CSV table of C-alpha atoms in Angstrom, one decimal:
chain,number,residue,atom,x,y,z
A,1,UNK,CA,-52.5,-155.1,90.5
A,2,UNK,CA,-51.4,-152.0,92.6
A,3,UNK,CA,-50.1,-150.0,89.7
A,4,UNK,CA,-52.8,-151.3,87.5
A,5,UNK,CA,-55.4,-149.5,90.1
A,6,UNK,CA,-53.0,-146.0,90.7
A,7,UNK,CA,-52.4,-145.6,86.9
A,8,UNK,CA,-56.8,-146.0,86.1
A,9,UNK,CA,-57.4,-144.0,89.5
A,10,UNK,CA,-54.3,-140.8,88.0
A,11,UNK,CA,-56.4,-140.6,84.3
A,12,UNK,CA,-60.0,-140.4,86.5
A,13,UNK,CA,-58.2,-137.5,88.4
A,14,UNK,CA,-56.5,-135.8,85.3
A,15,UNK,CA,-59.5,-136.2,83.8
A,16,UNK,CA,-61.8,-134.4,86.6
A,17,UNK,CA,-59.1,-131.9,87.2
A,18,UNK,CA,-59.6,-131.4,83.0
A,19,UNK,CA,-63.7,-130.8,83.0
A,20,UNK,CA,-63.1,-128.3,85.8
A,21,UNK,CA,-60.9,-126.4,84.3
A,22,UNK,CA,-63.5,-126.4,80.8
A,23,UNK,CA,-66.0,-125.6,83.9
A,24,UNK,CA,-64.3,-123.1,85.5
A,25,UNK,CA,-63.5,-119.7,83.5
A,26,UNK,CA,-60.5,-117.9,83.9
A,27,UNK,CA,-62.1,-114.3,84.6
A,28,UNK,CA,-59.9,-111.7,82.4
A,29,UNK,CA,-58.2,-109.3,84.3
A,30,UNK,CA,-59.0,-105.7,83.6
A,31,UNK,CA,-58.9,-101.8,85.3
A,32,UNK,CA,-61.4,-102.9,87.7
A,33,UNK,CA,-60.9,-106.0,88.2
A,34,UNK,CA,-59.8,-106.2,91.6
A,35,UNK,CA,-62.6,-102.6,92.8
A,36,UNK,CA,-64.6,-105.1,91.3
A,37,UNK,CA,-63.8,-108.0,93.2
A,38,UNK,CA,-63.1,-106.0,96.6
A,39,UNK,CA,-67.1,-103.9,96.0
A,40,UNK,CA,-68.5,-107.7,95.1
A,41,UNK,CA,-66.5,-108.8,98.5
A,42,UNK,CA,-68.0,-106.2,101.3
A,43,UNK,CA,-71.3,-105.9,99.8
A,44,UNK,CA,-71.8,-109.8,101.0
A,45,UNK,CA,-70.4,-108.3,104.1
A,46,UNK,CA,-72.4,-105.6,104.6
A,47,UNK,CA,-75.5,-106.6,106.6
A,48,UNK,CA,-78.9,-104.3,106.4
A,49,UNK,CA,-80.7,-107.0,108.3
A,50,UNK,CA,-82.9,-105.5,111.4
A,51,UNK,CA,-80.5,-107.9,114.0
A,52,UNK,CA,-77.3,-106.6,111.7
A,53,UNK,CA,-78.3,-102.5,112.8
A,54,UNK,CA,-79.9,-103.7,116.7
A,55,UNK,CA,-76.5,-105.9,116.7
A,56,UNK,CA,-74.3,-102.6,116.0
A,57,UNK,CA,-76.8,-100.6,118.7
A,58,UNK,CA,-76.3,-102.9,121.4
A,59,UNK,CA,-72.6,-103.2,120.9
A,60,UNK,CA,-72.7,-99.3,121.3
A,61,UNK,CA,-74.5,-99.5,123.9
A,62,UNK,CA,-73.1,-101.6,126.2
A,63,UNK,CA,-69.3,-99.9,125.2
A,64,UNK,CA,-71.3,-96.2,126.9
A,65,UNK,CA,-72.4,-98.0,129.6
A,66,UNK,CA,-68.9,-100.0,130.3
A,67,UNK,CA,-67.3,-95.9,129.5
A,68,UNK,CA,-69.2,-94.6,132.0
A,69,UNK,CA,-69.5,-97.6,134.9
A,70,UNK,CA,-65.9,-97.1,134.6
A,71,UNK,CA,-65.8,-94.3,135.5
A,72,UNK,CA,-68.2,-93.2,138.1
A,73,UNK,CA,-66.0,-96.0,140.1
A,74,UNK,CA,-62.6,-94.2,139.4
A,75,UNK,CA,-64.3,-90.6,140.6
A,76,UNK,CA,-65.8,-92.6,143.5
A,77,UNK,CA,-62.9,-95.0,144.5
A,78,UNK,CA,-60.8,-91.7,144.4
A,79,UNK,CA,-62.8,-90.1,147.1
A,80,UNK,CA,-62.0,-92.9,149.1
A,81,UNK,CA,-58.5,-91.9,151.3
A,82,UNK,CA,-56.2,-95.1,151.6
A,83,UNK,CA,-55.1,-95.3,155.3
A,84,UNK,CA,-52.6,-98.3,156.4
A,85,UNK,CA,-52.6,-101.4,154.1
A,86,UNK,CA,-54.5,-103.8,152.9
A,87,UNK,CA,-54.1,-106.0,155.4
A,88,UNK,CA,-55.2,-103.0,158.0
A,89,UNK,CA,-58.5,-101.9,155.4
A,90,UNK,CA,-59.7,-105.5,155.7
A,91,UNK,CA,-58.6,-106.1,159.6
A,92,UNK,CA,-61.0,-103.2,160.7
A,93,UNK,CA,-63.4,-104.1,158.0
A,94,UNK,CA,-63.8,-107.3,160.1
A,95,UNK,CA,-63.1,-106.5,163.2
A,96,UNK,CA,-66.4,-107.4,164.7
A,97,UNK,CA,-66.5,-110.6,163.5
A,98,UNK,CA,-63.1,-111.4,165.7
A,99,UNK,CA,-63.7,-109.5,168.6
A,100,UNK,CA,-65.1,-112.6,170.4
A,101,UNK,CA,-63.6,-115.0,169.1
A,102,UNK,CA,-62.9,-118.4,170.1
A,103,UNK,CA,-61.6,-121.5,168.7
A,104,UNK,CA,-64.9,-124.3,169.4
A,105,UNK,CA,-67.0,-120.9,168.1
A,106,UNK,CA,-65.0,-121.3,164.6
A,107,UNK,CA,-67.5,-121.9,162.1
A,108,UNK,CA,-69.5,-118.9,163.6
A,109,UNK,CA,-68.2,-116.2,162.4
A,110,UNK,CA,-69.5,-114.4,159.6
A,111,UNK,CA,-67.8,-112.6,156.5
A,112,UNK,CA,-68.9,-110.2,154.3
């Protein structure tokens, strides 16, 4: 019983593929085939809408702002002398919080 169902499905599939082959024409290969194909692809990819132009402009502005902020950060870091280690810098920054250190008041310490 399964064998007849399988052959029926295969014949339906073969008929479907034959109909598909007849419906779709095979393009002729000529010298301008690939350039024409790429031209069609690129024309679909180009976005001339206002949203596409705005998006490109915003990305450019964000990149420029990131570069400017990065340069400002580097210039400011270059002006600050580094003395000691990171632990010493953190200890010096929080020294005012630690001067009256009592274990019973540990929850009152404020961190910036």
